[in-house]
CSV table of C-alpha atoms and ligand atoms in Angstrom, one decimal:
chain,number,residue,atom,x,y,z
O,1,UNK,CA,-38.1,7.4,-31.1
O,2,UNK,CA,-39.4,7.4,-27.5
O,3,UNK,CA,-40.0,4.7,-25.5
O,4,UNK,CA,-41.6,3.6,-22.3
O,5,UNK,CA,-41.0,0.7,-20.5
O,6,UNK,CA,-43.4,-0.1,-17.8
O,7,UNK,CA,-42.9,-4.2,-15.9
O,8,UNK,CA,-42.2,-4.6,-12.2
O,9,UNK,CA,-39.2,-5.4,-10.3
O,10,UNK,CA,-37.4,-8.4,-12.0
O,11,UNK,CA,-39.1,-8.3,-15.1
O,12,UNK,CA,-35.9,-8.0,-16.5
O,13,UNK,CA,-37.1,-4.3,-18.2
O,14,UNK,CA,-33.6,-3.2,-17.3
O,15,UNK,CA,-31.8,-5.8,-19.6
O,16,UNK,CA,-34.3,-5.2,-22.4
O,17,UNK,CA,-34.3,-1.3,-22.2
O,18,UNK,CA,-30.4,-1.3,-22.8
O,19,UNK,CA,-30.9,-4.1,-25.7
O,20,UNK,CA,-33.3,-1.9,-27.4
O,21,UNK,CA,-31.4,1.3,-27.1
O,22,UNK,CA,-29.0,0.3,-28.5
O,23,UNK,CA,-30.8,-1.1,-31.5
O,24,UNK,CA,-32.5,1.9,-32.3
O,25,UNK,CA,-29.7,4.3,-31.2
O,26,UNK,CA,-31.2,6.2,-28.4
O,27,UNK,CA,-30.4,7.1,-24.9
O,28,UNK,CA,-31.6,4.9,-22.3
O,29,UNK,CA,-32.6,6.2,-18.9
O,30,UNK,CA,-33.0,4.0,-16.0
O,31,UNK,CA,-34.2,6.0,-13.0
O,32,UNK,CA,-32.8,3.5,-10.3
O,33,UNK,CA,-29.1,3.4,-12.4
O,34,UNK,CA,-29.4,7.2,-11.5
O,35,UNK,CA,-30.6,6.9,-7.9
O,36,UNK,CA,-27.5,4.0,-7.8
O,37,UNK,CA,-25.1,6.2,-8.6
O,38,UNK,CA,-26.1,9.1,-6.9
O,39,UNK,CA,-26.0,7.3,-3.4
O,40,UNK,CA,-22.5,5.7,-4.9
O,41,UNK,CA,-21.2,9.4,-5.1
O,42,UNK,CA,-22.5,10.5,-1.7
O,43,UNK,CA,-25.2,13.4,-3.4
O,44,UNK,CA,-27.2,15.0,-1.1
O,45,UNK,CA,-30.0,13.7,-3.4
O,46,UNK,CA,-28.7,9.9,-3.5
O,47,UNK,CA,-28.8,10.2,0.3
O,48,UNK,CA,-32.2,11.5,0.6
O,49,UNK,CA,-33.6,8.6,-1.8
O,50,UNK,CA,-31.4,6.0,-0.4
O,51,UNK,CA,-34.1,6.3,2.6
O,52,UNK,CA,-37.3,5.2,0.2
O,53,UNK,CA,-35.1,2.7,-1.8
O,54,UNK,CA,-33.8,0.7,1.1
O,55,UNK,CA,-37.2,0.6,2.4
O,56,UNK,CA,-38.6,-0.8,-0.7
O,57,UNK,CA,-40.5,2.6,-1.7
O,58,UNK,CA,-40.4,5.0,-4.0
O,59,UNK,CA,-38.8,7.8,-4.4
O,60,UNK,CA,-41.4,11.0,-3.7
O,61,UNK,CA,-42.1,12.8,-7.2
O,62,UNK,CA,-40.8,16.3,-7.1
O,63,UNK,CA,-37.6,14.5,-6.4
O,64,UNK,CA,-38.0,12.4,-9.0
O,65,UNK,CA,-39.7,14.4,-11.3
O,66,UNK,CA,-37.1,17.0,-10.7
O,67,UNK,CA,-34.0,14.2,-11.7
O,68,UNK,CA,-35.9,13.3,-14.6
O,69,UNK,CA,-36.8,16.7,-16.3
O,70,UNK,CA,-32.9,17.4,-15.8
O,71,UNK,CA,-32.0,14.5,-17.8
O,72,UNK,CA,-34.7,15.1,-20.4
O,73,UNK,CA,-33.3,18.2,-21.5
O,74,UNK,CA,-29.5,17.4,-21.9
O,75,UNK,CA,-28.6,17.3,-25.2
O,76,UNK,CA,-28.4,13.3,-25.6
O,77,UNK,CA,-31.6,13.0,-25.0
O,78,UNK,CA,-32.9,15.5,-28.1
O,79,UNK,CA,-33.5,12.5,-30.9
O,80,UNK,CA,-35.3,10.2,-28.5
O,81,UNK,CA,-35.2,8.1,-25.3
O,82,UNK,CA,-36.0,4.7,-23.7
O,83,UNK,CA,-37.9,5.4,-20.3
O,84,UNK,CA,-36.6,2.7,-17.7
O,85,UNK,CA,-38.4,3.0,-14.7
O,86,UNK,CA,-39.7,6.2,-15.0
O,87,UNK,CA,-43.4,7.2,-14.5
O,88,UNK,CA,-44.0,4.7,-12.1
O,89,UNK,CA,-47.1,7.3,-10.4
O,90,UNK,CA,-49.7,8.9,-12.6
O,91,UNK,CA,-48.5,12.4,-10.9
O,92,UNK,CA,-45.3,11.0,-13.3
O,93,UNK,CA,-46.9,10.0,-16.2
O,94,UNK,CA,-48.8,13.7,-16.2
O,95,UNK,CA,-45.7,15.6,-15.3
O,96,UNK,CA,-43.6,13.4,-18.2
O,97,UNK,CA,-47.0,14.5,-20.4
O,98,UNK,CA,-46.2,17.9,-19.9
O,99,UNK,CA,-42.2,17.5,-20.3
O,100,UNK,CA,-42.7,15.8,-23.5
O,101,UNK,CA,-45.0,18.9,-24.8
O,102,UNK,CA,-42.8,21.3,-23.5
O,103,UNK,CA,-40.0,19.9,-25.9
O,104,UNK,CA,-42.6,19.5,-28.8
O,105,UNK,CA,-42.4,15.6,-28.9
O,106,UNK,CA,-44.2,12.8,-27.5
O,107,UNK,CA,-43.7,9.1,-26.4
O,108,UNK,CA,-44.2,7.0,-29.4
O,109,UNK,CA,-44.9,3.7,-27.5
O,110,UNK,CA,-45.0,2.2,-23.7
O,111,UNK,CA,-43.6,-1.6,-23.9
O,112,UNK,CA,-45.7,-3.6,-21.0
O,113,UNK,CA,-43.1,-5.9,-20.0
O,114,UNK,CA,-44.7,-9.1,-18.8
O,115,UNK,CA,-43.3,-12.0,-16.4
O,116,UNK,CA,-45.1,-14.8,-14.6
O,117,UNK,CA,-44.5,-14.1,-10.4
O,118,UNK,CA,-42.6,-17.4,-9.4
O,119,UNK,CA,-40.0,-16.1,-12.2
O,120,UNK,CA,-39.6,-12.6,-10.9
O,121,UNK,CA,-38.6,-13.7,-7.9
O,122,UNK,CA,-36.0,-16.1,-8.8
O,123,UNK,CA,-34.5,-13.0,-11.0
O,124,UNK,CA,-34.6,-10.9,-7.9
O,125,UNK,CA,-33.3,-13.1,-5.2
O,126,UNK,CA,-30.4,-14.3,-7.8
O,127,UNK,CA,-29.2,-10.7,-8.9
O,128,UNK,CA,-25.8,-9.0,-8.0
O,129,UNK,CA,-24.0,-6.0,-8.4
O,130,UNK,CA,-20.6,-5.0,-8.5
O,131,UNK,CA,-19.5,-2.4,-5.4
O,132,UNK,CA,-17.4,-0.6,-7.3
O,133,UNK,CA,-18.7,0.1,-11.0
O,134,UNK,CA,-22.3,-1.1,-10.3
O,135,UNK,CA,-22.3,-3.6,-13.1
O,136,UNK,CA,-25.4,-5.6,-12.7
O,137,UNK,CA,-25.4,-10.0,-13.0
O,138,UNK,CA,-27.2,-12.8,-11.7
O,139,UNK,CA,-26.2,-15.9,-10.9
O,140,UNK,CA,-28.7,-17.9,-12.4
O,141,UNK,CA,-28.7,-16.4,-15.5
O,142,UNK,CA,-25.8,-14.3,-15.8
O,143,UNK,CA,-22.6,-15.1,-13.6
O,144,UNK,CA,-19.6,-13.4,-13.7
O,145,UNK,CA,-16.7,-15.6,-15.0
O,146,UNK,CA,-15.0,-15.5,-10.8
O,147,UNK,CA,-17.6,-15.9,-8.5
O,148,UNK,CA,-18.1,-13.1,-7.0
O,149,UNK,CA,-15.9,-10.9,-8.1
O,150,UNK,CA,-16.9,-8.1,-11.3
O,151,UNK,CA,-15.5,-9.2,-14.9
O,152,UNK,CA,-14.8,-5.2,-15.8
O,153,UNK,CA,-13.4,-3.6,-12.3
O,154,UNK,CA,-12.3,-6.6,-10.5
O,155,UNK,CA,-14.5,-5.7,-7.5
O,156,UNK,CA,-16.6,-7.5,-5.1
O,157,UNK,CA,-20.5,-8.6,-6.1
O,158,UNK,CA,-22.9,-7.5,-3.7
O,159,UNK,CA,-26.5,-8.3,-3.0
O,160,UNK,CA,-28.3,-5.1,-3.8
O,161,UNK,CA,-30.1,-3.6,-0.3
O,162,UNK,CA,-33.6,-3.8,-2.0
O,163,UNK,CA,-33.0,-7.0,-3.3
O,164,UNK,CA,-33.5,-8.7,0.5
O,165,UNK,CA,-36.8,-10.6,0.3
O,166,UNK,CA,-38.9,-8.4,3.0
O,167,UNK,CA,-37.8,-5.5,0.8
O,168,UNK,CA,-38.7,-7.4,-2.6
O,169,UNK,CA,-42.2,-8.0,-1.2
O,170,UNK,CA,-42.9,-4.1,-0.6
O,171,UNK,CA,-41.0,-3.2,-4.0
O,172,UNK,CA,-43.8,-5.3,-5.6
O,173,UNK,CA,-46.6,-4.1,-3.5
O,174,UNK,CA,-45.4,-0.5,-4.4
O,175,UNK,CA,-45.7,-1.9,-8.3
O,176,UNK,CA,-49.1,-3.2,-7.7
O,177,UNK,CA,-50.8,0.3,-6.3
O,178,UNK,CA,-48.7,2.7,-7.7
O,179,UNK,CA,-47.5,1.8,-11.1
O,180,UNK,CA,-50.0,-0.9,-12.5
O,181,UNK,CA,-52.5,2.1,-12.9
O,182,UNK,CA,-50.5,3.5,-15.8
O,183,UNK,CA,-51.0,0.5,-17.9
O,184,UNK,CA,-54.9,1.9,-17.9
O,185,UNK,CA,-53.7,5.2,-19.0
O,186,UNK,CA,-51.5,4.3,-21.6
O,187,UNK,CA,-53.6,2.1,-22.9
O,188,UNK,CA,-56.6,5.0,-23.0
O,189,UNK,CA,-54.1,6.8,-25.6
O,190,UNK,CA,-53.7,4.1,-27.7
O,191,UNK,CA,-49.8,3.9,-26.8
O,192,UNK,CA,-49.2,0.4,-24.6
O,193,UNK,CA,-47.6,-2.9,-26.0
O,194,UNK,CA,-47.7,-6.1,-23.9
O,195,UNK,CA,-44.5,-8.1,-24.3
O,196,UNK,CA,-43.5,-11.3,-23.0
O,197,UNK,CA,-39.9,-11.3,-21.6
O,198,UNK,CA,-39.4,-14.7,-19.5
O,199,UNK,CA,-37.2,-16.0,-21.9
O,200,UNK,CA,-33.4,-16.0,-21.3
O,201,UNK,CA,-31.5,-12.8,-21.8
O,202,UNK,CA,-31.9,-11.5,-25.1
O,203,UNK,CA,-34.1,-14.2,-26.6
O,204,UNK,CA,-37.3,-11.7,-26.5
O,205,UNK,CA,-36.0,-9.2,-27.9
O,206,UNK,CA,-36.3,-10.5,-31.7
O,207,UNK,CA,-39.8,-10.6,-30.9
O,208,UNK,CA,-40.6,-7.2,-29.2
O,209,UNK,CA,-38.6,-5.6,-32.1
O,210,UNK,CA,-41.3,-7.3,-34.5
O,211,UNK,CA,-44.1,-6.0,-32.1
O,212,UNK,CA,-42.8,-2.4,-32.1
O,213,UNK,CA,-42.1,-2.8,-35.9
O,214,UNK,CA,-45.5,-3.9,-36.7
O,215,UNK,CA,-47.3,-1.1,-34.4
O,216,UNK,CA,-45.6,2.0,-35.6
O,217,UNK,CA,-44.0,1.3,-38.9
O,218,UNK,CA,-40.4,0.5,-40.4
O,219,UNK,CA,-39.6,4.1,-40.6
O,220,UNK,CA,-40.2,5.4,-37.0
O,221,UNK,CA,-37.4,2.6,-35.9
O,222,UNK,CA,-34.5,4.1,-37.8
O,223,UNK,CA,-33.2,5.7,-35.7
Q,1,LIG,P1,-35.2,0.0,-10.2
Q,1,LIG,O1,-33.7,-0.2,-10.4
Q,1,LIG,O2,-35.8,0.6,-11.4
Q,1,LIG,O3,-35.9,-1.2,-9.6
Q,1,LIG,O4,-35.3,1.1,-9.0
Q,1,LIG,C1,-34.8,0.9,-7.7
Q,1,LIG,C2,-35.5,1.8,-6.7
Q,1,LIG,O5,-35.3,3.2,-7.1
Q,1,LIG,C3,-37.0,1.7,-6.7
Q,1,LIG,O6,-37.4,0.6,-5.9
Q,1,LIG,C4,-37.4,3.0,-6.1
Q,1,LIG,O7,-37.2,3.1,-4.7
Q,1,LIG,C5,-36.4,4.0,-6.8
Q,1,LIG,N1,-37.0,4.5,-8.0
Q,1,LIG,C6,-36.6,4.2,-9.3
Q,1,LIG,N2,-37.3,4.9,-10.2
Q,1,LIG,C7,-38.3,5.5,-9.5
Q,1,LIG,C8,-39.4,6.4,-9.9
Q,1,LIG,N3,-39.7,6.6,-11.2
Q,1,LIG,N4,-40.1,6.9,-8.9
Q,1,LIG,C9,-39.8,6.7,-7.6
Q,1,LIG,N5,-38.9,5.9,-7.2
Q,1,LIG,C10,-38.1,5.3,-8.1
């Protein structure tokens, strides 16, 4: 099974990409978990797209093409995927088009993950993450059990850098014009799947599995 999830910045995608990984058992791949952990380690690639990220853009392709196609072929990846963040340009959807036939396989479905506005940016302006293991929360809807401080590590909650409202405003401009295009061209092939996911955490998911379910079969779902 291969998945794409498409939705912009505090859709909650993140949330629901893990949820359904690990219902059906595949790897999920966020492309901003990556980027996160890159710049974390000091990579001379995390400090190159630390640049775009703080400012709210994106990431040029060939770097993140490159990341991506890296990923793709490790071993974890060979019975199937869940896509989070990744195309987000149609030079990535064409280049992901072309990974996928080079390893003989192709996406099954792209989830359209849909939010009213007013909500996304509560979600945005109330998530945190921890400094030191990067564990995502939000104090709205998910707060860690100390404020402030990370349930797992112990470590401090931070207000992610592109989660400052001048840079939420170009992250969802750079949603609008780069990556709302692809929901045309998935939907051309037949592939896209509007969800609705402004319910709490983990109360859509019932129903996307029933939408997924009832567009490709049982059987594709098993694993
Ligand atoms: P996310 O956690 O998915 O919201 O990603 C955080 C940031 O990482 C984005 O605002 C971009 O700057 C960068 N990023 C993540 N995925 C991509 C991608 N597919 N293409 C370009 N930039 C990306």
């Amino acid at each position: 099974m291969r998945l794409i999830l498409l939705g912009p910045p505090g859709s909650g995608k993140g949330t629901l990409a893990v949820d359904l990984a690990r219902l059906y058992h595949i790897r999920h791949i966020s492309t901003g978990d990556i980027f996160r952990q890159m710049i974390r380690e000091k990579t001379e690639l995390g400090q190159k797209a630390s640049v775009y990220i703080d400012a709210g853009q994106l990431v040029p392709d060939d770097l993140t093409i490159a990341m991506v196609q890296e990923r793709l072929a490790s071993e974890d990846c060979r019975d199937g995927f869940m896509l989070d963040g990744f195309p987000r340009t149609l030079p990535q959807a064409e280049a992901l088009d072309r990974l996928t036939s080079d390893m003989n396989c192709r996406i099954d479905a792209v989830l359209n993950v849909q939010v009213p506005d007013d909500l996304i940016l509560r979600r945005l302006s109330g998530r945190r993450m921890c400094r030191g293991c990067g564990r995502g929360y939000n104090i709205y809807s998910m707060p860690p059990k100390q404020e402030n401080i990370c349930d797992v590590c112990g470590d401090q909650l931070i207000q992610r850098s592109d989660d400052q409202p001048e840079t939420i405003r170009q992250r969802l401009n750079a949603y609008r014009e780069q990556t709302e295009p692809l929901i045309d061209y998935y939907a051309q092939r037949d592939l896209l799947l509007d969800v609705d996911n402004s319910g709490k955490i983990g109360e859509n998911l019932p129903d996307v599995d029933r939408a997924l379910k009832s567009k490709l079969g049982d059987e594709s779902l098993n694993g």
